[in-house]
Coordinates of C-alpha atoms and ligand atoms in Angstrom, one line a residue:
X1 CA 74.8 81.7 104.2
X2 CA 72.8 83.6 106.6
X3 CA 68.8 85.1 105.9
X4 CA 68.8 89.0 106.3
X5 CA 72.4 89.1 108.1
X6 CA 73.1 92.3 107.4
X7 CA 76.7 93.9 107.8
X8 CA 75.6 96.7 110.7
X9 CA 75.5 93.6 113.0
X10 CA 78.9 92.5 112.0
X11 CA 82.0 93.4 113.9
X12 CA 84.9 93.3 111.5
X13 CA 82.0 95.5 109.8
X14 CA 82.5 97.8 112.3
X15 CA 79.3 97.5 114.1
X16 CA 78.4 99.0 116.7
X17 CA 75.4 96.5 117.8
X18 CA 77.7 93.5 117.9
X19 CA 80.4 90.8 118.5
X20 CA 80.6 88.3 115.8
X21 CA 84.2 86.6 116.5
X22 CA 83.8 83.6 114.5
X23 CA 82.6 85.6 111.5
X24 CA 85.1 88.1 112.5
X25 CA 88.0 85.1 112.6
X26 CA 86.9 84.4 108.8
X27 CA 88.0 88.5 108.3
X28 CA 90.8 88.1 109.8
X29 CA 92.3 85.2 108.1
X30 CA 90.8 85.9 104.7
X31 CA 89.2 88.6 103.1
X32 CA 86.7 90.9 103.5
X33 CA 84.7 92.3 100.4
X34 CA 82.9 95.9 101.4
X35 CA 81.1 96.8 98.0
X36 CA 79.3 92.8 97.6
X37 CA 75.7 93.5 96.4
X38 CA 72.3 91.6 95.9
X39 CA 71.1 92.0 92.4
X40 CA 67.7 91.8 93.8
X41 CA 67.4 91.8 97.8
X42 CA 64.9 89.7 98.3
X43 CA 65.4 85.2 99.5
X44 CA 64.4 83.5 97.1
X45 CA 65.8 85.7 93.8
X46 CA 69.1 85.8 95.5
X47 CA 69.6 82.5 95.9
X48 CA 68.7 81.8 92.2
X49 CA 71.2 84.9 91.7
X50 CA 73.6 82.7 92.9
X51 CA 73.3 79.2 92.2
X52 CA 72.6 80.2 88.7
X53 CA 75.4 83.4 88.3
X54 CA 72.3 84.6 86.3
X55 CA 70.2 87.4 86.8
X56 CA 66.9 87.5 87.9
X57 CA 65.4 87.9 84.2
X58 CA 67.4 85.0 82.5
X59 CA 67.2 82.6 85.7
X60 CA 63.6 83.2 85.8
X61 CA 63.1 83.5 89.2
X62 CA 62.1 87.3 89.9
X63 CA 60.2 87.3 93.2
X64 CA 59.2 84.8 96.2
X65 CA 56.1 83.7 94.1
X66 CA 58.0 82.4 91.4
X67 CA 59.2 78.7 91.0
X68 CA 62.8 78.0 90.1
X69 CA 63.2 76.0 87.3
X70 CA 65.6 73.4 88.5
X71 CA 66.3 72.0 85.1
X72 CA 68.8 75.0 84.5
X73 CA 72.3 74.7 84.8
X74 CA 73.8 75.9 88.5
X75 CA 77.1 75.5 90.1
X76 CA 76.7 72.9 92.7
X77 CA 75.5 70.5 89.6
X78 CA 78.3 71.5 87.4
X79 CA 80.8 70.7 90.4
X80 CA 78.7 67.8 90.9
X81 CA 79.9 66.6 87.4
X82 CA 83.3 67.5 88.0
X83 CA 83.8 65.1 90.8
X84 CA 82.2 66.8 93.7
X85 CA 80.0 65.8 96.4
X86 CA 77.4 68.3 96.8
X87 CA 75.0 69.1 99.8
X88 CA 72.5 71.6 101.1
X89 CA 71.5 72.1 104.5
X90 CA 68.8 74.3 105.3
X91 CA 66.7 77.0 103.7
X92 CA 66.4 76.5 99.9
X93 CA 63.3 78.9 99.5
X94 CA 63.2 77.8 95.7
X95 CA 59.9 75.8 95.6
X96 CA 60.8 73.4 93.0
X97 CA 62.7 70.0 93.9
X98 CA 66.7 70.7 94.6
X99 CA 68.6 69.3 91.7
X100 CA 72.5 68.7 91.8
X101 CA 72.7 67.4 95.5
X102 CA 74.0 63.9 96.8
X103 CA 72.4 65.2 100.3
X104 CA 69.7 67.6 100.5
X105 CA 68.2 68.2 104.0
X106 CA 65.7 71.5 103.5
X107 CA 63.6 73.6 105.5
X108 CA 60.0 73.0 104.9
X109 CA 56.7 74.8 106.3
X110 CA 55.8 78.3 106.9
X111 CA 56.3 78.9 103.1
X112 CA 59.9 77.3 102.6
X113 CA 60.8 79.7 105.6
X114 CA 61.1 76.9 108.1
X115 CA 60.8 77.2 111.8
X116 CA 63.0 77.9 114.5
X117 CA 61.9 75.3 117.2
X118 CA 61.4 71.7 115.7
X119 CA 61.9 72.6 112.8
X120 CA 60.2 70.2 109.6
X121 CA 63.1 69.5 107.0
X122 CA 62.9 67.6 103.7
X123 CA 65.7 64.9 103.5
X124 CA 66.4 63.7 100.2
X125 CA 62.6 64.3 100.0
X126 CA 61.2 62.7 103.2
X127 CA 59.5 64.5 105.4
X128 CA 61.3 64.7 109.1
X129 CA 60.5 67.1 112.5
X130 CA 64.2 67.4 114.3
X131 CA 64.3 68.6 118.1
X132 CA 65.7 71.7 118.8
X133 CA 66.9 74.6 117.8
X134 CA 67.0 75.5 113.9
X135 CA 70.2 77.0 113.9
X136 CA 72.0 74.4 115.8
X137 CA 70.5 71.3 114.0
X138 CA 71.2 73.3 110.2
X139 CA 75.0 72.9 111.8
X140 CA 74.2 69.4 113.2
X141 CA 73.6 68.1 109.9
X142 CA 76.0 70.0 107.4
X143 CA 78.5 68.4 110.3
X144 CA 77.3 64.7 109.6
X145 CA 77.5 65.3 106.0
X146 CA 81.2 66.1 106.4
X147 CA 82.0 62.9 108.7
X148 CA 80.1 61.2 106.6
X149 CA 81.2 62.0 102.6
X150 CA 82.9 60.0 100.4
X151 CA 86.7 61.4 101.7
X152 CA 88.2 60.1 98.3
X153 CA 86.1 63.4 96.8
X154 CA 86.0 67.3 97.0
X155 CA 83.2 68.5 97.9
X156 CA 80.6 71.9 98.2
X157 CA 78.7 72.0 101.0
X158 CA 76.2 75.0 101.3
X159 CA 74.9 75.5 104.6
X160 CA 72.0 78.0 105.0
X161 CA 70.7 79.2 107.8
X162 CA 67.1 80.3 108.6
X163 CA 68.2 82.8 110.9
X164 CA 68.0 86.0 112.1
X165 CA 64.6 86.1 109.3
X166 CA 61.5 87.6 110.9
X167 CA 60.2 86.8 113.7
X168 CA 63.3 86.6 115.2
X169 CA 63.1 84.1 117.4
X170 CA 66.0 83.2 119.5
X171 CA 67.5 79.8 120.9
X172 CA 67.0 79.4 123.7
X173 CA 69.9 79.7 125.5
X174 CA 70.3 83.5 124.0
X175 CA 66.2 84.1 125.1
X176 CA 66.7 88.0 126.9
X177 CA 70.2 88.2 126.4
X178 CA 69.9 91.5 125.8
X179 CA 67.2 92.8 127.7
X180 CA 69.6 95.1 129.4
X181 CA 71.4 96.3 126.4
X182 CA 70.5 99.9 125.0
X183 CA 71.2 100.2 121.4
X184 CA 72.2 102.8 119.7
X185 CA 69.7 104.5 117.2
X186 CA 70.9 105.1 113.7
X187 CA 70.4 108.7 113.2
X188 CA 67.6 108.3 110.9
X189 CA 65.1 106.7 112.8
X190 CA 63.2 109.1 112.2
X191 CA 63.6 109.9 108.7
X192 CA 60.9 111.9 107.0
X193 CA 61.8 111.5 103.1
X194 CA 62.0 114.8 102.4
X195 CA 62.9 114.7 98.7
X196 CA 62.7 111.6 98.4
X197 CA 60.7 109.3 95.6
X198 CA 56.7 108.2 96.8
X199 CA 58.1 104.6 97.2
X200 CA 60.2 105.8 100.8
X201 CA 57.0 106.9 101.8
X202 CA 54.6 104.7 101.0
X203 CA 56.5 101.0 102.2
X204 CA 55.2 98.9 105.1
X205 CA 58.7 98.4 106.4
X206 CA 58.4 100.4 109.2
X207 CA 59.4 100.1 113.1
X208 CA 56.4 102.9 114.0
X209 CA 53.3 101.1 112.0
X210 CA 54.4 97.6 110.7
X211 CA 56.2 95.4 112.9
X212 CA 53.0 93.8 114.5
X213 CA 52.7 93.9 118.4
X214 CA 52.2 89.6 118.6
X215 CA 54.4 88.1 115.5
X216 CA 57.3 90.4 115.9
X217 CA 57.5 92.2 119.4
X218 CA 55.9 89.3 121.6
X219 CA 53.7 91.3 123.4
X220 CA 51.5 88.3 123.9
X221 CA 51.1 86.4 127.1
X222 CA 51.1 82.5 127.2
X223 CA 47.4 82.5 127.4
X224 CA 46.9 84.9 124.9
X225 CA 48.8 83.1 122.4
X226 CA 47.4 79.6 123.5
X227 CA 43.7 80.8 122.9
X228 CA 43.7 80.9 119.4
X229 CA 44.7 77.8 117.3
X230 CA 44.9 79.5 114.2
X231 CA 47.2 82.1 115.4
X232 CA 50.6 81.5 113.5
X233 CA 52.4 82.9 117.6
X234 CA 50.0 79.6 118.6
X235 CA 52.0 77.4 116.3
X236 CA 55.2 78.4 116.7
X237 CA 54.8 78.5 120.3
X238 CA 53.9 74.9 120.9
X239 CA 57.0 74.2 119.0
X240 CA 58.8 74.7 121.9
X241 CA 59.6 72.4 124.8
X242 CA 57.9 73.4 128.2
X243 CA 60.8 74.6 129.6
X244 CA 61.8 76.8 126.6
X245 CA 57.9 78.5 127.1
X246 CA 58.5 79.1 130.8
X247 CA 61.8 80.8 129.6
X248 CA 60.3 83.0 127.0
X249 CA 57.5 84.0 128.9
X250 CA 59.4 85.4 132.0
X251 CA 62.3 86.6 129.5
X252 CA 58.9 88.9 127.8
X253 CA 56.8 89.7 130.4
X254 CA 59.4 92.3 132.0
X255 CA 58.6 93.9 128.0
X256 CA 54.8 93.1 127.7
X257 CA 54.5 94.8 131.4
X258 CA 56.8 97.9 130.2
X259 CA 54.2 97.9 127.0
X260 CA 51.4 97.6 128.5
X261 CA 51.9 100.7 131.9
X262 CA 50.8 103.4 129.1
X263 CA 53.9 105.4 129.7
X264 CA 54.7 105.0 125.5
X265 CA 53.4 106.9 122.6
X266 CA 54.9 109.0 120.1
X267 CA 58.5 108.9 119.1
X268 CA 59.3 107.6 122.3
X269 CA 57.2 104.5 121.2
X270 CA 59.2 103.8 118.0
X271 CA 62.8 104.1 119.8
X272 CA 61.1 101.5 122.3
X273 CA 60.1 99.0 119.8
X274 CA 63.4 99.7 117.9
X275 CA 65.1 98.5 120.8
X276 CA 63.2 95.3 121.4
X277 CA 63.6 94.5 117.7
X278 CA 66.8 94.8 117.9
X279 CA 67.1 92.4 120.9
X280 CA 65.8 89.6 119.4
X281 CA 67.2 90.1 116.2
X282 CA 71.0 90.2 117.4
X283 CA 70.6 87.5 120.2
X284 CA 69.0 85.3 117.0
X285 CA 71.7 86.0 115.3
X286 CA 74.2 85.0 118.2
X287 CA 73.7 81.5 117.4
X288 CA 74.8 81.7 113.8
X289 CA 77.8 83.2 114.8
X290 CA 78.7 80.6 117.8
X291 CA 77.3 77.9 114.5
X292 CA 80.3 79.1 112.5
X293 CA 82.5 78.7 115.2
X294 CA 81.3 74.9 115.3
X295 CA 82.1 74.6 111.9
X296 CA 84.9 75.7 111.7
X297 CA 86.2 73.6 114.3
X298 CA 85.2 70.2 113.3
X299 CA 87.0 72.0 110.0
X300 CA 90.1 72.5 111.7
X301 CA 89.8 68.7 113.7
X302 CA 89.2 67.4 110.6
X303 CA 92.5 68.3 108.4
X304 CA 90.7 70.1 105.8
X305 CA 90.2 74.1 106.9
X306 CA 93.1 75.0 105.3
X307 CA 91.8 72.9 102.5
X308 CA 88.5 74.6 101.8
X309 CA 87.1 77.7 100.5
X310 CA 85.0 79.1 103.3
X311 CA 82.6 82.0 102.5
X312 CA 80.3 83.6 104.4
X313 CA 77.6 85.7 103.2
X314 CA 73.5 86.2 103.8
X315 CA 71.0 86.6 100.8
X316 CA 70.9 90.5 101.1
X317 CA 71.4 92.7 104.2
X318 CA 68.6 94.3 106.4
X319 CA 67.4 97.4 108.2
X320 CA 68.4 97.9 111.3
X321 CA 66.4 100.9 112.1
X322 CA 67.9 103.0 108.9
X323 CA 65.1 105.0 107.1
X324 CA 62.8 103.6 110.4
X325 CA 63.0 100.6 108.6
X326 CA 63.2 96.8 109.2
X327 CA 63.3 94.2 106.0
X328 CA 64.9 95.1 102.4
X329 CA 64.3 95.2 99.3
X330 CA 65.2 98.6 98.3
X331 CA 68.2 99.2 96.5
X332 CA 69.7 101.4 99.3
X333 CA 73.2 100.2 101.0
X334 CA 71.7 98.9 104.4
X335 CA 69.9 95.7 102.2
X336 CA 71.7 96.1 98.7
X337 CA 75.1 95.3 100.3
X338 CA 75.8 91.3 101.4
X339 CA 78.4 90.9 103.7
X340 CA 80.9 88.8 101.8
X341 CA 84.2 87.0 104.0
X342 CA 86.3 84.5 102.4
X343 CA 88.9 82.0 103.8
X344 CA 91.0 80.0 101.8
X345 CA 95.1 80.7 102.8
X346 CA 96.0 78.9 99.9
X347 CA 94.8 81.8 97.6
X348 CA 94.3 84.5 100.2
X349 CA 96.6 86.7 102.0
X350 CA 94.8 87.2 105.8
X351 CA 92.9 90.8 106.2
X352 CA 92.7 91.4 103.0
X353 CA 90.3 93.7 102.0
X354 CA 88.3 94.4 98.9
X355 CA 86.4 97.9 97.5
X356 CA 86.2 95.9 94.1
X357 CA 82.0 95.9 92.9
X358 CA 81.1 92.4 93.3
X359 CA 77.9 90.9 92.7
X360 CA 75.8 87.7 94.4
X361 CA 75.9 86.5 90.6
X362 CA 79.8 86.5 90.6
X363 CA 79.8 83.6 93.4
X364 CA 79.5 80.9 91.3
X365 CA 81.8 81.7 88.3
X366 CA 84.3 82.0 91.3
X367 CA 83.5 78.7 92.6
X368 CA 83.7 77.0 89.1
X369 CA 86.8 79.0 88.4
X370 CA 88.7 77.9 92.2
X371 CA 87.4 74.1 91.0
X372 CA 89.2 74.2 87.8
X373 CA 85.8 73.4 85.9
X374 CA 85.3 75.6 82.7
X375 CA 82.6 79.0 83.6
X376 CA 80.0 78.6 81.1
X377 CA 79.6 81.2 78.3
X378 CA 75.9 82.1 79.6
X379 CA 77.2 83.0 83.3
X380 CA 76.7 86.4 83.9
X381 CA 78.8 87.2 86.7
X382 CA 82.4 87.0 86.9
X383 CA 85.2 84.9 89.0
X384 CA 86.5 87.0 91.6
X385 CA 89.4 84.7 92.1
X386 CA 91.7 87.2 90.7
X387 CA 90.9 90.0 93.1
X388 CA 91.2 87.0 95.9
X389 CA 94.3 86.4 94.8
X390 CA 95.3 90.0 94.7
X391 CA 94.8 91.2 98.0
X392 CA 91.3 92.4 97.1
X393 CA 92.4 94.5 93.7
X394 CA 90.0 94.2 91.1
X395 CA 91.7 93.8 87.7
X396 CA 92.1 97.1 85.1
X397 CA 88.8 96.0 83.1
X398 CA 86.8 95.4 86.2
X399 CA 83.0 97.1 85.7
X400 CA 82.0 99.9 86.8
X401 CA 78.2 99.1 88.3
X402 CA 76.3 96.4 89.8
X403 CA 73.2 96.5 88.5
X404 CA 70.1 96.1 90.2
X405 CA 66.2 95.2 89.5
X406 CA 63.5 94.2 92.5
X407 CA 60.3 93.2 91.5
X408 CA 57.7 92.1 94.0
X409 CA 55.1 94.6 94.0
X410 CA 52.5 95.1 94.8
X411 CA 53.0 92.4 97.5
X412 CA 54.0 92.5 101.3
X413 CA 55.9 95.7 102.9
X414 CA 54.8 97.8 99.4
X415 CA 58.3 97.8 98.1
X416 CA 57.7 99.7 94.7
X417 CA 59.1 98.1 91.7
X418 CA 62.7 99.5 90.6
X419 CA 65.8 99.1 88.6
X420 CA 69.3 101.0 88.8
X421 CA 72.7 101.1 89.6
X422 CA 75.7 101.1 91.8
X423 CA 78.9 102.6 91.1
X424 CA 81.9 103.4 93.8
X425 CA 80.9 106.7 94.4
X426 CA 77.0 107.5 93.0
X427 CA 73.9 105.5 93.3
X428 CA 70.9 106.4 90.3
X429 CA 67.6 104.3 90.9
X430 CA 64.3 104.0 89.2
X431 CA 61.1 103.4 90.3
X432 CA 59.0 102.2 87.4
X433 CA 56.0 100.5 87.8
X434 CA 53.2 102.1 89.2
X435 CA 55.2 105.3 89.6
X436 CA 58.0 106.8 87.2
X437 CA 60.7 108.7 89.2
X438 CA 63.8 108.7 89.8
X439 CA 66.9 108.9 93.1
X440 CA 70.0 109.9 92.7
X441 CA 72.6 109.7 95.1
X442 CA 76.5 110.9 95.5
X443 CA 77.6 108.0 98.3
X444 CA 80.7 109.7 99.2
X445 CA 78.9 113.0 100.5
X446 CA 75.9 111.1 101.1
X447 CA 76.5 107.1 102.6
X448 CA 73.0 107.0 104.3
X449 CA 71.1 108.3 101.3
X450 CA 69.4 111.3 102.3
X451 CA 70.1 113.9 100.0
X452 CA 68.1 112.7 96.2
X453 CA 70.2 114.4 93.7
X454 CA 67.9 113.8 90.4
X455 CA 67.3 116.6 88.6
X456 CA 69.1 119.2 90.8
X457 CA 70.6 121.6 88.0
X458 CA 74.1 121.5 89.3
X459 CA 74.0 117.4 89.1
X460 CA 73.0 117.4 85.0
X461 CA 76.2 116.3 84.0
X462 CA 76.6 113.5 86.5
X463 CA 73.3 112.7 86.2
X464 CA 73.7 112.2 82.2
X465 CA 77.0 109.9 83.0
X466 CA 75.1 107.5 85.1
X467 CA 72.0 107.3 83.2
X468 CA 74.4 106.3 79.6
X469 CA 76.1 103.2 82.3
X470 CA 72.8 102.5 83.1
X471 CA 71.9 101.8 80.1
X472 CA 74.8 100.4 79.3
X473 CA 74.7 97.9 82.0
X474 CA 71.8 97.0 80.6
X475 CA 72.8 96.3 77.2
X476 CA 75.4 94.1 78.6
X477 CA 73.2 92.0 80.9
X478 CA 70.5 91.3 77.8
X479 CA 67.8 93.5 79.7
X480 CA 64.9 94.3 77.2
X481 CA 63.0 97.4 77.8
X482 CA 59.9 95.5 78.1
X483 CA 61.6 94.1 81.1
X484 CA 60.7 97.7 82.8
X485 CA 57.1 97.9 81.7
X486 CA 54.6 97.0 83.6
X487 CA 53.0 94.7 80.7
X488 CA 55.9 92.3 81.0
X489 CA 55.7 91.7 84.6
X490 CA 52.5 91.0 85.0
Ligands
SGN1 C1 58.0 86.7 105.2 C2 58.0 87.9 106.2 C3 58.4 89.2 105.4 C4 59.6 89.0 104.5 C5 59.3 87.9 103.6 C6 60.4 87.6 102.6 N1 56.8 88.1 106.8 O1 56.9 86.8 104.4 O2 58.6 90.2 106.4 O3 59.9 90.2 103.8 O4 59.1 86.7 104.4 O5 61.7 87.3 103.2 S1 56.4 87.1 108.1 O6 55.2 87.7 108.6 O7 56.2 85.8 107.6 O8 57.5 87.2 109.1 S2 62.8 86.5 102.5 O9 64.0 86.8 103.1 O10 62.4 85.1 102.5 O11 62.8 87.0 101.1
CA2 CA1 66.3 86.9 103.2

């Protein structure tokens, strides 16, 4: 699992900002689910969402300042009493203590985010600085763990990646790899809206106003970062080695000159710093891809790819640009769809593909259900090994909706509060906290989300349709109206 890999910067996603073979390879030989979402696009909910198969209300776990209660029942536990050996390497994001693991090696500082250069982990609860690159020593250790297990047991192995999260720092091998590389601009960059609910307006998301010029565009020179101790570019910086410094400087001052000749303003600004955050955010997210490659070739030296189930997702997508955006959280496609690949030819027929609604929360039913261990009555989600085992067809009583609810607000980037959901063809959201209206969107006419449908006359009957599954989906997910007030949530 990748943080904020979104599928616009995956090939067999059809991007057109990348090259992901190994990710692609996993495609290719297995199956590729196009309708996956987040149930709440944000780290640390998601990956409650999913160790759990809970939603965010019954796990407990709503938003980044919350504290998971380890005591709960999760997958890599139950497999853990069914015989498994069970390891994490990387970002856990979850606060409390990781229960259920024979090795646990996670990111610590910067808020659970971790760091990219010598990186501080927690092994098995002792604190250790590794050298190097944070992508490359996540890999590192999730491949010592598999030379290293008990080979008389299965095992689950979760390996989670920092990367490509803000700031987007690359390794350094990858530092200006494309500096000469024009992306394309999605075609609303410059989005103004119209018709749109107050919350697309009123986010700090934005490529024009919020990405700052230091943290996330490195507009900074060495001795500008290095004069302030307290700067968090100060810290990060003297993480590197002194080569890696002399690398990134030359690699950004061809940018920080560019910046600084006073030939940007305007529009042509944004498209600018659209580009450079797209640089760094693809070349950091070259090394995960070249990581997977790694892992699945000590894998396939090992005996056992053919052996495992290999799935490869991220804890929501991300903006690239969309809406003038960068981060998630809303409930629009760009960040509410995960890319989801699965490989595992014992169950799988190669390039399959799946339109079936799938859901972060169905990953560890599916998990349980592939290790023959019994899916708990509570779960929420459902095993998808049936659809995997169908060439991606979702059986006749499949649902209809994923159902969504984001909750951190007020807080960073101003992402109002809402609920709603997702069928195959119509989106209908809610923003309900500070604000009460509504977005309603038909996905087939409409992918990018442009054209709000709620309350347009000619919609009323559609409109009523989704509203009665809304509330529906609800019902069956044991959300209390007092869920949606803002008395509850505060
Ligand atoms: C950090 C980032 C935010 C990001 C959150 C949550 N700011 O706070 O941009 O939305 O993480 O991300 S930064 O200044 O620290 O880069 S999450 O993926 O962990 O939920
Ligand atoms: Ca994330």
């Amino acid at each position: 699992m990748t943080d904020d890999h979104t599928t616009q910067a995956i090939s067999c996603y059809g991007s057109k900002l990348a090259e992901t073979p190994h990710m692609d390879r996993l495609a290719a030989e297995g199956i590729r689910f196009d309708n996956c979402y987040a149930v709440n696009a944000l780290s640390g909910p998601s990956r409650a969402c999913i160790l759990t198969g809970k939603f965010s209300h019954v796990n407990g776990f709503r938003d980044n300042a919350s504290v998971f209660d380890g005591d709960q029942p999760t997958f890599p536990k139950m497999l853990r009493e069914a015989g498994y050996e069970t390891a994490i390497a990387g970002k856990w994001h979850l606060i409390s203590e990781p229960q259920g693991f024979d090795f646990r090696s996670i990111l610590s500082g910067q808020h659970e985010q971790g760091d990219y250069y010598d990186p501080d982990f927690l092994e098995n609860g002792i604190p250790v600085i590794e050298k190097g690159y944070v992508t490359d020593i996540v890999t590192d250790k999730a491949i010592r763990f598999l030379e290293e297990r008990d080979k008389e047991k299965p095992f689950c192995l979760m390996v989670h990646h920092k990367a490509p999260h803000r700031n987007w720092m690359p390794a350094p091998r990858h530092l200006g790899l494309f500096n000469e590389t024009v992306f394309p601009e999605p075609d609303n960059l410059f989005d103004t809206y119209e018709g749109r609910s107050s919350a697309a307006r009123q986010q700090d998301m934005n490529i024009a106003h919020t990405l700052r010029e230091d943290w996330d565009l490195k507009l900074l020179t060495r001795e500008e970062m290095l004069r302030d101790t307290t700067n968090r570019l100060y810290n990060v910086y003297q993480r590197m080695p002194a080569p890696v410094q002399d690398k990134w400087d030359s690699v950004y001052a061809i940018r920080i000159r560019e910046y600084r000749s006073g030939h940007l303003s305007g529009d042509a600004l944004v498209s600018w710093k659209y580009q450079q955050y797209l640089r760094d955010y693809l070349a950091t997210a070259q090394a995960v891809d070249e990581n997977i490659g790694r892992l699945l070739e000590y894998l396939e030296k090992s005996g056992e790819l053919d052996n495992t189930l290999i799935v490869y997702t991220s804890d929501q997508g991300f903006f690239l640009g969309e809406h003038g955006w960068f981060d998630k959280r809303f409930m629009y496609e760009e960040c509410q769809r995960m890319p989801l690949l699965i490989r595992y030819p014992k169950a799988i027929r190669p390039g399959s593909t799946s339109r079936a609604i799938a859901m972060n929360v169905d990953f560890a039913p599916t998990f349980l259900d592939f290790a023959g261990v019994a899916i708990p009555e509570e779960i929420q989600g459902r095993s998808l090994k049936h659809i995997l085992e169908q060439r991606g067809e979702s059986p006749e009583e499949w649902r209809e909706a994923a159902y969504y609810h984001y909750y951190e607000y007020p807080a960073e980037h101003s992402v109002k509060r809402h609920y709603g959901i997702r069928t195959a063809t119509h989106k209908l959201i809610h923003f309900y906290h500070d604000i009460d209206e509504w977005e309603m969107y038909d996905l087939q006419s409409d992918p990018k989300e442009m054209n709000n449908l709620y309350g347009k006359p000619d919609q009323a009957e559609t409109q009523a349709a989704l509203l009665c599954l809304l509330r529906q989906t609800q019902e069956i997910y044991d959300v209390t109206m007092d869920e949606l007030t803002v008395d509850e949530v505060n």
